Tab-separated table of N, CA and C in Angstrom:
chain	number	residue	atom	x	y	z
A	1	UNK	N	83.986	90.891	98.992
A	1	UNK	CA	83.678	92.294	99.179
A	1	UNK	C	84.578	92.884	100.264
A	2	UNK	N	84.706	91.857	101.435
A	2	UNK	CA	85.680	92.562	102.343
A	2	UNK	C	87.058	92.510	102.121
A	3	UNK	N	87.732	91.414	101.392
A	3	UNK	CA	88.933	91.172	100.675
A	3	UNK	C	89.331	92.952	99.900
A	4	UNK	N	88.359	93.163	99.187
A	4	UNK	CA	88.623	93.999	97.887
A	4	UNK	C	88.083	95.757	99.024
A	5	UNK	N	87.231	95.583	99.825
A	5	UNK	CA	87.661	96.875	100.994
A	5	UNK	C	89.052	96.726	101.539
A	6	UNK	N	88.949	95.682	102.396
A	6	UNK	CA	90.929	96.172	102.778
A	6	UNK	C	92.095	96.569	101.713
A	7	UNK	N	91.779	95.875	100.136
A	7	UNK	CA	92.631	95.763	99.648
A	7	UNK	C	92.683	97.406	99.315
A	8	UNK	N	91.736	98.372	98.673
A	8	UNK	CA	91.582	99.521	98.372
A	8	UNK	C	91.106	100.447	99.458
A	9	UNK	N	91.177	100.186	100.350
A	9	UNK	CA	90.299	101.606	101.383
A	9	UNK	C	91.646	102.390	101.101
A	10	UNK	N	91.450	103.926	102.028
A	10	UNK	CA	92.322	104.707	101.950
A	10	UNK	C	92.931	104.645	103.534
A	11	UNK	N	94.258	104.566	103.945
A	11	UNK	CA	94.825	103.962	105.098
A	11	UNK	C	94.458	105.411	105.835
A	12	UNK	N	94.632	106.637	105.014
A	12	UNK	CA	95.048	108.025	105.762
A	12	UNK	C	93.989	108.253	106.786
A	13	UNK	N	92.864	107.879	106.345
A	13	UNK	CA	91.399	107.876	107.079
A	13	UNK	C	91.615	106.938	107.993
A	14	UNK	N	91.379	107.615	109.206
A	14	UNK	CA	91.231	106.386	110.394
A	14	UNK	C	90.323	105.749	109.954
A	15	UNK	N	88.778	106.188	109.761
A	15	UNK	CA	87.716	104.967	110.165
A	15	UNK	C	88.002	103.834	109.450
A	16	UNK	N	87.262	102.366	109.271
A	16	UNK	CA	87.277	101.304	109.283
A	16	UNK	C	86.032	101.266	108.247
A	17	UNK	N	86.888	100.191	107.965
A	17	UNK	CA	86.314	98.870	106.702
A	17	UNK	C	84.480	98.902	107.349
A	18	UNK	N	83.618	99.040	107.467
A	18	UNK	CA	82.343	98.799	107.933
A	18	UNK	C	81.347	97.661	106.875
A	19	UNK	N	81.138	96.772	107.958
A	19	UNK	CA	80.415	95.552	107.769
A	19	UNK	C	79.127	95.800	108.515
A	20	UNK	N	77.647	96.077	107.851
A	20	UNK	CA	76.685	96.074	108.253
A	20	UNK	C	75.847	95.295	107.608
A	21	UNK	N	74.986	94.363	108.322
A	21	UNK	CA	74.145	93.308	107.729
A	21	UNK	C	72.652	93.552	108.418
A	22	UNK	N	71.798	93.453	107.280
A	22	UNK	CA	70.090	93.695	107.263
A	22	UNK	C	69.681	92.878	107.062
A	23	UNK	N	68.613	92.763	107.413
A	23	UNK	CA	67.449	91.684	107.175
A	23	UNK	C	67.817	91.201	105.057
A	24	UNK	N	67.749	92.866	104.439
A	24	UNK	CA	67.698	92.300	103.087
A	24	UNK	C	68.911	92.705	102.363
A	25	UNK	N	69.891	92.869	103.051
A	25	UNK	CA	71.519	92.946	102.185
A	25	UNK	C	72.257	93.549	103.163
A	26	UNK	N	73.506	93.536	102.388
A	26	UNK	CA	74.726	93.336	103.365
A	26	UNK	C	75.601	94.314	102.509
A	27	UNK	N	75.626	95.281	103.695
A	27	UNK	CA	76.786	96.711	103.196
A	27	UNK	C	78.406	96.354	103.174
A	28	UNK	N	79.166	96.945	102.512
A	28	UNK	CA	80.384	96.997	103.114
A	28	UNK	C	81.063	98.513	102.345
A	29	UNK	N	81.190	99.370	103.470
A	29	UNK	CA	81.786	100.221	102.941
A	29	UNK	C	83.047	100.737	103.250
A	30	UNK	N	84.075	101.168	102.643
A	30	UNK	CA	85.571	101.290	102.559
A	30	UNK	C	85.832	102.849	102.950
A	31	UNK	N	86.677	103.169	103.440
A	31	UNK	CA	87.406	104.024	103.338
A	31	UNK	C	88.035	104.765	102.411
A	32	UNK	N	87.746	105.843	101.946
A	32	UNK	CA	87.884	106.402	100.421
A	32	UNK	C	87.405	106.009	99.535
A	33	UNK	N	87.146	106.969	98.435
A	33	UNK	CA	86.703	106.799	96.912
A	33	UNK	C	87.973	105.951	96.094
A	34	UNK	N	86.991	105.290	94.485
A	34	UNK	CA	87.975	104.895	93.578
A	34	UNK	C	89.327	105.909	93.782
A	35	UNK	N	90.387	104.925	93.408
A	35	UNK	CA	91.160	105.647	93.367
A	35	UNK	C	92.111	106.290	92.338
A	36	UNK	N	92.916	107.663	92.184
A	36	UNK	CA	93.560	108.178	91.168
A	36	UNK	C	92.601	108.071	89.869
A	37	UNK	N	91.623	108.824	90.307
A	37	UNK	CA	90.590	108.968	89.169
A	37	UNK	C	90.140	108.084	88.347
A	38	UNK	N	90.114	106.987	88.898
A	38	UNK	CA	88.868	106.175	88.349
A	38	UNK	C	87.958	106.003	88.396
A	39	UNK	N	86.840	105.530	87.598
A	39	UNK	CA	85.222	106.092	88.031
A	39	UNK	C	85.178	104.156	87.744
A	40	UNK	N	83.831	104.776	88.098
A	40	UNK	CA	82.687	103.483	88.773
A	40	UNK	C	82.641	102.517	87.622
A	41	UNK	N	82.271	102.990	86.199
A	41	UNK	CA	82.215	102.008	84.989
A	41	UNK	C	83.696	101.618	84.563
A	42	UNK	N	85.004	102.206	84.835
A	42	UNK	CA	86.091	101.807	84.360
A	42	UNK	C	86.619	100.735	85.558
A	43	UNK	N	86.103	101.100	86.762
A	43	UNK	CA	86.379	100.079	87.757
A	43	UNK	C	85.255	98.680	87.481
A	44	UNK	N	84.031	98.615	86.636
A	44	UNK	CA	83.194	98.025	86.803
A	44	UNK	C	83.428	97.317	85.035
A	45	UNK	N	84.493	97.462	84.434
A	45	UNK	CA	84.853	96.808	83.193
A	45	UNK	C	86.206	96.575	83.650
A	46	UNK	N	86.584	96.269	84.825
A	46	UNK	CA	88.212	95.465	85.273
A	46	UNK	C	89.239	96.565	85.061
A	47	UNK	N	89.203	98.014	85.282
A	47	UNK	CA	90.153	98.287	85.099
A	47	UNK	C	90.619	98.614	86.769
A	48	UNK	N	91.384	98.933	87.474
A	48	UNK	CA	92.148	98.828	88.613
A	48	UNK	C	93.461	99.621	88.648
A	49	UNK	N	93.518	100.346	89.759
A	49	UNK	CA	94.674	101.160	90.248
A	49	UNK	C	94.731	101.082	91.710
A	50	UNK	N	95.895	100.136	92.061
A	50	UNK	CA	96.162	99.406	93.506
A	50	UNK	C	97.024	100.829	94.301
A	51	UNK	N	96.095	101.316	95.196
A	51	UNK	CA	96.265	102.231	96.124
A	51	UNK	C	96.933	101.821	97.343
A	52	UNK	N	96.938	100.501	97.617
A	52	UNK	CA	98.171	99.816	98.354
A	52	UNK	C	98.508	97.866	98.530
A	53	UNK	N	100.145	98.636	97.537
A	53	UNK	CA	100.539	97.639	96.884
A	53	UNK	C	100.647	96.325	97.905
A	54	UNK	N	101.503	96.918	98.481
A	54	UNK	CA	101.826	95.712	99.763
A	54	UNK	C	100.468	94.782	100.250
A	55	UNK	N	99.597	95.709	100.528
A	55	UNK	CA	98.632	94.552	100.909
A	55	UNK	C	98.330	93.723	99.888
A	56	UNK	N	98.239	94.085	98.688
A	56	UNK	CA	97.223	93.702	97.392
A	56	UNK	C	98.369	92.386	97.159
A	57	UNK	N	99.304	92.641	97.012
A	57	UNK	CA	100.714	91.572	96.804
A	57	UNK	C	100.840	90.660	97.627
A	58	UNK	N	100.453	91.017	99.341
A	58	UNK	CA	99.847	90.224	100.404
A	58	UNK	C	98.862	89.140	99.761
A	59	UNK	N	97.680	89.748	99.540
A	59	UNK	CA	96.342	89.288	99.261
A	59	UNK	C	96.802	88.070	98.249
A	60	UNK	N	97.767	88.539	97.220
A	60	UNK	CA	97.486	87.823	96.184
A	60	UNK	C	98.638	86.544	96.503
A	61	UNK	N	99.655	86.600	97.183
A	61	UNK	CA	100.334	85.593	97.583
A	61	UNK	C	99.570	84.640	98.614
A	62	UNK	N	98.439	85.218	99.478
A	62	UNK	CA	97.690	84.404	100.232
A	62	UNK	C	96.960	83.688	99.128
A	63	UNK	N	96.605	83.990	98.079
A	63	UNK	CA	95.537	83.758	96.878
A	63	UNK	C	93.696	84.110	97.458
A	64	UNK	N	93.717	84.827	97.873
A	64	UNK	CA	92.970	85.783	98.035
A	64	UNK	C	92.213	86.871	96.926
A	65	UNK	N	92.815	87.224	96.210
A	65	UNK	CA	92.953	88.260	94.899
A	65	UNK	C	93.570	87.403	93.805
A	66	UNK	N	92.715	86.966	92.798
A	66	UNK	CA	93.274	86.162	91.739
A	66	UNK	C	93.749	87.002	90.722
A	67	UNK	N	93.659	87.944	90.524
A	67	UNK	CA	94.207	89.071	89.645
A	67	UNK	C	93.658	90.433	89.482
A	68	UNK	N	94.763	91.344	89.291
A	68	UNK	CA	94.375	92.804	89.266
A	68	UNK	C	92.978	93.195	88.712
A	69	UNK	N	92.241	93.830	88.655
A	69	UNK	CA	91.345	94.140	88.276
A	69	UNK	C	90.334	93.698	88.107
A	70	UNK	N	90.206	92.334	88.790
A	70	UNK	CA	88.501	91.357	89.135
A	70	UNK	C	88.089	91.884	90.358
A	71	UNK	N	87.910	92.534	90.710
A	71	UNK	CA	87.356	92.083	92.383
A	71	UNK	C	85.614	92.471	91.938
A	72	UNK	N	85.593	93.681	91.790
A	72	UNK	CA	84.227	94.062	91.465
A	72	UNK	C	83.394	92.890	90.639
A	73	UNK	N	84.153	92.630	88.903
A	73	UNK	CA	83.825	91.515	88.335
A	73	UNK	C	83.219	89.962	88.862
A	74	UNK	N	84.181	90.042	89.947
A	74	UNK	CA	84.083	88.621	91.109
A	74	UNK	C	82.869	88.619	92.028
A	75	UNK	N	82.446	89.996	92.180
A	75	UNK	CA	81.696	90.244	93.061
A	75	UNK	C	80.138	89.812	92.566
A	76	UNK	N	79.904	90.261	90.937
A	76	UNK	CA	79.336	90.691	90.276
A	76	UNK	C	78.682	89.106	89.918
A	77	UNK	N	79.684	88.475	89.436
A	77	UNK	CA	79.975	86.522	88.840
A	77	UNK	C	79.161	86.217	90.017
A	78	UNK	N	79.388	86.041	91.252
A	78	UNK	CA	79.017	85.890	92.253
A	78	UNK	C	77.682	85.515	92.363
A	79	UNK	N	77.483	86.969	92.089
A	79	UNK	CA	75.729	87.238	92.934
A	79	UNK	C	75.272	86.372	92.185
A	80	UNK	N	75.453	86.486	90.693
A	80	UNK	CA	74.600	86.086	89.659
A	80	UNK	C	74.908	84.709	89.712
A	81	UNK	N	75.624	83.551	89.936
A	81	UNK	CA	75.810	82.235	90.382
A	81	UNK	C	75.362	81.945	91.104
A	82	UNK	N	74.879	83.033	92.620
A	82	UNK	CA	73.854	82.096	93.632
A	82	UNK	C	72.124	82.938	93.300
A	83	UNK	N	72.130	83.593	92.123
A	83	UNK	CA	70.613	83.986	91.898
A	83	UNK	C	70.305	85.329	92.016
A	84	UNK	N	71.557	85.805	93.024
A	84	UNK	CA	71.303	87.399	93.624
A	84	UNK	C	70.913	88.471	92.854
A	85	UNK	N	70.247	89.194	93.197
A	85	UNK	CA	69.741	90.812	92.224
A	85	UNK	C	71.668	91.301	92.410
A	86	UNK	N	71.667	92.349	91.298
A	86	UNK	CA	72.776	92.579	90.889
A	86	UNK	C	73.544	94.140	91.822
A	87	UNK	N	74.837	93.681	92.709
A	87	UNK	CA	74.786	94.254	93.645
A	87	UNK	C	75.291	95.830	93.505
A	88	UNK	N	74.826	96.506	93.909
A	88	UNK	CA	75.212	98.053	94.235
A	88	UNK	C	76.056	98.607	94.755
A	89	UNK	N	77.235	98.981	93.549
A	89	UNK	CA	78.158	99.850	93.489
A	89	UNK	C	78.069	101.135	93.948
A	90	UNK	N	78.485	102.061	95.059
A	90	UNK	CA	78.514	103.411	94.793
A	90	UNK	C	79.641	104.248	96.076
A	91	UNK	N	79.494	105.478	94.952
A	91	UNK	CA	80.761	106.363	96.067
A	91	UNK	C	79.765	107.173	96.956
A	92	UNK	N	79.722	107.408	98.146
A	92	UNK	CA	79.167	108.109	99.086
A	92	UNK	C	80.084	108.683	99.910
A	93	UNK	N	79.964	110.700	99.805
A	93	UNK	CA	81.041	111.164	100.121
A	93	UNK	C	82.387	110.841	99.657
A	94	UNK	N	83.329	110.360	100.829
A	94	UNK	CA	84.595	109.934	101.340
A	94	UNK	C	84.935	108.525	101.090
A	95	UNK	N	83.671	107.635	100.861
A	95	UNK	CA	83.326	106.313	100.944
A	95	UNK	C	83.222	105.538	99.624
A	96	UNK	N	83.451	103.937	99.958
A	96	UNK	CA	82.856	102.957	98.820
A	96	UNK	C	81.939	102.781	99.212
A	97	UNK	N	81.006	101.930	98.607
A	97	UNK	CA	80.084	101.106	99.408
A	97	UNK	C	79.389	100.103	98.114
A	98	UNK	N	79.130	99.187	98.709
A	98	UNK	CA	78.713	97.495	97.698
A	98	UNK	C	77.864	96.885	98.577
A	99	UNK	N	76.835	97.077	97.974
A	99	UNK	CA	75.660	96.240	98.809
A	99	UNK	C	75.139	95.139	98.016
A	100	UNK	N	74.867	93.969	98.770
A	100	UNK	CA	74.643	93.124	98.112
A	100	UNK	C	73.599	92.550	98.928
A	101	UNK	N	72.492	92.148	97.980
A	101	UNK	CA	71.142	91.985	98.233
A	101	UNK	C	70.750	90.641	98.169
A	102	UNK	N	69.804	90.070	98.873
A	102	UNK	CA	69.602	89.181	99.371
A	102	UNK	C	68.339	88.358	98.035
A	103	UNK	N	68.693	87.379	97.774
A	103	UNK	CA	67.648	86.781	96.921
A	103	UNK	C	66.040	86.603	97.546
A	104	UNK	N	64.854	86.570	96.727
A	104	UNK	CA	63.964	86.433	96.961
A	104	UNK	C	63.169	85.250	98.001
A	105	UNK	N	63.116	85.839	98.738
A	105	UNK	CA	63.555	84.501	100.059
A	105	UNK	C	62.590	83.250	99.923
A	106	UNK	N	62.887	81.962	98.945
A	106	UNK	CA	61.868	81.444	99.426
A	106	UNK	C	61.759	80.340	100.378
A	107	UNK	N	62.978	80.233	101.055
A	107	UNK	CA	62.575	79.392	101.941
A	107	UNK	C	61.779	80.313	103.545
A	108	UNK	N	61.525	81.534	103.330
A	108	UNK	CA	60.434	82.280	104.194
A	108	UNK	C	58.955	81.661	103.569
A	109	UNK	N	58.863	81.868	102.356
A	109	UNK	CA	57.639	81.240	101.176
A	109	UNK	C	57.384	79.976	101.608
A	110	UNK	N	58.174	79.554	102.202
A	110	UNK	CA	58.319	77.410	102.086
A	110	UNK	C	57.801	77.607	103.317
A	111	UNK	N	58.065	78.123	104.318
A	111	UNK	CA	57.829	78.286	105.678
A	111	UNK	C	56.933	78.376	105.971
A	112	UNK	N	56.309	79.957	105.021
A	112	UNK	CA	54.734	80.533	105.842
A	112	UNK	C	53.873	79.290	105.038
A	113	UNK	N	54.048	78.684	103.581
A	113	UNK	CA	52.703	78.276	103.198
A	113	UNK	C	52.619	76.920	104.159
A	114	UNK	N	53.885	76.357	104.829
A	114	UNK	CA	53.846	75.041	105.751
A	114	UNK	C	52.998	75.350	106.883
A	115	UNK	N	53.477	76.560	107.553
A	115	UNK	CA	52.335	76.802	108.989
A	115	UNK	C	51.377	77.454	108.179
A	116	UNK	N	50.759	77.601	107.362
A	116	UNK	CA	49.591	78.106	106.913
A	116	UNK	C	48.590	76.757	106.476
A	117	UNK	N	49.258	75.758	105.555
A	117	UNK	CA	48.709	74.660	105.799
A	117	UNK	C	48.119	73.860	107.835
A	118	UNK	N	49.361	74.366	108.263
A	118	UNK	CA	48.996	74.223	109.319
A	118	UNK	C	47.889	74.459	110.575
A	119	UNK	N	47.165	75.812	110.197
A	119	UNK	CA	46.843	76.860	110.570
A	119	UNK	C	45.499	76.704	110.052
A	120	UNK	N	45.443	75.804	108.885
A	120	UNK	CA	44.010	75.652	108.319
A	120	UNK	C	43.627	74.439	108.932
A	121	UNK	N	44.531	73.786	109.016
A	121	UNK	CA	43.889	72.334	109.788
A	121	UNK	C	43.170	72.058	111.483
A	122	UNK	N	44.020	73.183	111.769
A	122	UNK	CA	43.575	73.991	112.985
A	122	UNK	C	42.344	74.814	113.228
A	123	UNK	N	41.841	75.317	112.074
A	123	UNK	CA	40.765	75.899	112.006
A	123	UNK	C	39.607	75.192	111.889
A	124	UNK	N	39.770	73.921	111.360
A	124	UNK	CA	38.968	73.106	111.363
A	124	UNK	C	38.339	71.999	112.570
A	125	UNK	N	39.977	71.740	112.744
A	125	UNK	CA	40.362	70.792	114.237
A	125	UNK	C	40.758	71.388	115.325
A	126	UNK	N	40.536	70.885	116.098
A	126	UNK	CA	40.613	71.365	117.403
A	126	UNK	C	42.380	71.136	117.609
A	127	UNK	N	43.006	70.128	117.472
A	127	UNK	CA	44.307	69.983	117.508
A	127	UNK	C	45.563	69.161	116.767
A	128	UNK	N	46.536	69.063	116.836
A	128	UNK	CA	47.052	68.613	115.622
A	128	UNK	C	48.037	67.697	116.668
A	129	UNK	N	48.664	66.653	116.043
A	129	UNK	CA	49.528	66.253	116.688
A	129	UNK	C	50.957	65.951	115.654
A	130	UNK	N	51.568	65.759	115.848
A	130	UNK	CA	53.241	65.218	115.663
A	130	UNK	C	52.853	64.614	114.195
A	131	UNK	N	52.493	63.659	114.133
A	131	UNK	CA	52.240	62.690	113.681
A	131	UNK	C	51.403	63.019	112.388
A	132	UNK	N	50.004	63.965	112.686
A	132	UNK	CA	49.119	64.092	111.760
A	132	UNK	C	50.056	65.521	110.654
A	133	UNK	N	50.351	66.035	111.843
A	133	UNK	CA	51.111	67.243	110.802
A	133	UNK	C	51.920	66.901	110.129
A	134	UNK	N	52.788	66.099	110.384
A	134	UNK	CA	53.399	65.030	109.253
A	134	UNK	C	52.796	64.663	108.291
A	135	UNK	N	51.781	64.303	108.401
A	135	UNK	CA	50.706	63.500	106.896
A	135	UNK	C	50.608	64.414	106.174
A	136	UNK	N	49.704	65.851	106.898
A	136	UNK	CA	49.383	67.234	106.246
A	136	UNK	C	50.435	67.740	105.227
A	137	UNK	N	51.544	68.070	105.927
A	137	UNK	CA	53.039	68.195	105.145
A	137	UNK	C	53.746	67.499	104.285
A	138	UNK	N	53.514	66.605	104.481
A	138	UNK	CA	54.638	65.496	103.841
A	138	UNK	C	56.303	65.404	103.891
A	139	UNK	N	56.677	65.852	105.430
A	139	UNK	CA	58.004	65.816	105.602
A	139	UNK	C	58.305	64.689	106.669
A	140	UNK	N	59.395	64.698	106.675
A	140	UNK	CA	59.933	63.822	107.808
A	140	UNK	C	59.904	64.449	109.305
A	141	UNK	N	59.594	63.672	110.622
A	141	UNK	CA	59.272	63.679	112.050
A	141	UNK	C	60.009	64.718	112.165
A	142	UNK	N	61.507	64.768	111.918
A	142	UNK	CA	62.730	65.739	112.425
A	142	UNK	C	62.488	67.251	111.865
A	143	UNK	N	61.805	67.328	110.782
A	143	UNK	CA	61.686	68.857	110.079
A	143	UNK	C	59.846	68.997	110.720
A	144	UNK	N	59.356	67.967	110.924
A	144	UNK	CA	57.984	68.810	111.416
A	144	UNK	C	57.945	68.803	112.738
A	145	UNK	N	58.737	68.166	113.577
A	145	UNK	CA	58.950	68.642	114.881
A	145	UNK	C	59.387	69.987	115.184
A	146	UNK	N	60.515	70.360	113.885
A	146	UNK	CA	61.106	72.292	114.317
A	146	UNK	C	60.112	72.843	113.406
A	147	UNK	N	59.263	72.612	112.432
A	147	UNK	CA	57.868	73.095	112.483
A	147	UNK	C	57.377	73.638	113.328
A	148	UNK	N	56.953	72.664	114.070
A	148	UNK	CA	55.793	73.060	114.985
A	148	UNK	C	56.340	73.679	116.318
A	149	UNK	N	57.711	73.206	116.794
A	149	UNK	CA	58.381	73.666	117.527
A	149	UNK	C	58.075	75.451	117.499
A	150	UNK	N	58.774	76.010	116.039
A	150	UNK	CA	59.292	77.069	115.471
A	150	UNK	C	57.826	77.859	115.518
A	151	UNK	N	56.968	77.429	115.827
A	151	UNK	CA	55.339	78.093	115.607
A	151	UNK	C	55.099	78.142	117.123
A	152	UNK	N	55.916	77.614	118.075
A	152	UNK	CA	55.051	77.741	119.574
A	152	UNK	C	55.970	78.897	120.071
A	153	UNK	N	57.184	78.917	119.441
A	153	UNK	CA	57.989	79.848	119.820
A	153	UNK	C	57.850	81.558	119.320
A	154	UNK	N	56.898	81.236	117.871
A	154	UNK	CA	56.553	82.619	117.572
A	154	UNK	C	55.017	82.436	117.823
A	155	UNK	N	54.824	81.908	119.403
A	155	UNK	CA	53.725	82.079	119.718
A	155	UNK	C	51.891	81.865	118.808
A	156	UNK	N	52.006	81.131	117.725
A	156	UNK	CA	51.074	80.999	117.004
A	156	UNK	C	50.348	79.731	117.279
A	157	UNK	N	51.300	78.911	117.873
A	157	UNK	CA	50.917	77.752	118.646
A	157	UNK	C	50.797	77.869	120.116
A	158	UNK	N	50.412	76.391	120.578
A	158	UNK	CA	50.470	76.148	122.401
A	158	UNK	C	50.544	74.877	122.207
A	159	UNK	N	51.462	74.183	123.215
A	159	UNK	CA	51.500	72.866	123.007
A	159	UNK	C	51.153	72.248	124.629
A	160	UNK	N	50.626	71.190	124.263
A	160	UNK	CA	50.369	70.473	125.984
A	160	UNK	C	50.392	68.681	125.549
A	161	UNK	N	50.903	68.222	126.833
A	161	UNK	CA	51.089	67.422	126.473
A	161	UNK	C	52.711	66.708	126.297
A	162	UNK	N	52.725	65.650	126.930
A	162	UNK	CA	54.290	64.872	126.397
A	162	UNK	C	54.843	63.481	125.582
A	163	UNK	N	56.031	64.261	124.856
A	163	UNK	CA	56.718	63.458	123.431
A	163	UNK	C	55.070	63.092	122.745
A	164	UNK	N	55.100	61.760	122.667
A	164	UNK	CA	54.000	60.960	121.837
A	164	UNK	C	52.597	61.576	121.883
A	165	UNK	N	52.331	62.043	123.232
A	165	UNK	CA	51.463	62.538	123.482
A	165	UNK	C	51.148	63.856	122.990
A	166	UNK	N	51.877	64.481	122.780
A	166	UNK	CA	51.761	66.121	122.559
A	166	UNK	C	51.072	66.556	121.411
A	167	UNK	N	50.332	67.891	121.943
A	167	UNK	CA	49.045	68.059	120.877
A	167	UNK	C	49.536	69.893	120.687
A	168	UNK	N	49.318	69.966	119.658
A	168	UNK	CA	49.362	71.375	119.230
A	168	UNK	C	48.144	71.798	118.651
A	169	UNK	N	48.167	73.588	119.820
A	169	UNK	CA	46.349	74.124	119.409
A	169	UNK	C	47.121	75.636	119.123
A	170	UNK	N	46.144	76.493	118.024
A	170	UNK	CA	46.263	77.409	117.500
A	170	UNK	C	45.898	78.486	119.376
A	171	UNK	N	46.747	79.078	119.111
A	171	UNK	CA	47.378	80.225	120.276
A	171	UNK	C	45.523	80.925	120.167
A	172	UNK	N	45.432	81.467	121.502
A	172	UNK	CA	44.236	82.201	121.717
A	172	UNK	C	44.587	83.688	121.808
A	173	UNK	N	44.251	84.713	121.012
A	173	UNK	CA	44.758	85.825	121.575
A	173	UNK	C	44.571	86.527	122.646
């Protein structure tokens, strides 16, 4: 996405290539519209008009740009190879812009139902240790240590106690 902004922004415009990243996608918008009247579906079926050659000839001797008129296409192959919702093309004003959106997160899903398992055992018990939350989970020492770690730090836990010893109790508000 940022390859195919430098390669097409418009140079005449000072501002800059802009890279902004969100919690749920990642902007990048260019400097100028398609260019020499091309619209959005003729750019979005490979067709291409290189607004500056030198770089693009750059790009493609670095191998950077595998050929004229993929980039969007590439962009597109992309998302859909790592799962992604299908990313958003559009001209705003003066501007490109391609946002590309973040898949349905489930390792947030994997996360909350682990401290939620967690959280119930706690409700029951007074405290959990290293060891037992391991059983509860069924992971290895090294991933339920930044477990439980990762829960005292967003404060949902309290821990007392050292290495072997250490007991984890559900946070008091």
């Amino acid at each position: 996405m940022i390859i195919n902004a430098v390669c097409h922004r418009n140079f005449m415009d000072n501002s800059c290539v802009q890279v902004a990243i969100y919690d749920s996608r990642v902007e990048v918008t260019s400097p100028g519209m398609l260019f020499g009247g091309l619209t959005l579906e003729e750019a979005m079926n490979g067709r291409s008009k290189i607004r500056n050659r030198a770089i693009a000839e750059t790009f493609s001797r670095m191998e950077l740009i595998e050929a004229w008129g993929t980039g969007i296409r590439r962009i597109l192959r992309r998302a859909e190879e790592y799962g992604l919702p299908t990313p958003e093309f559009m001209e705003i004003g003066d501007t490109f812009r391609v946002n590309l959106y973040k898949k349905a997160d489930k390792k947030a899903d994997k996360k909350f139902e682990r401290q939620q398992l967690i959280i119930e055992y706690l409700q029951r018990e007074e405290s959990v240790s290293n060891r037992e939350a391991r059983a509860i989970l069924g992971l290895a020492e090294s991933t339920t240590k930044r477990i439980l770690k990762q829960m005292v730090q967003d404060e949902i836990l309290s821990e007392s106690g050292q290495r072997k010893s250490k007991r984890y109790f559900l946070k008091k508000n």
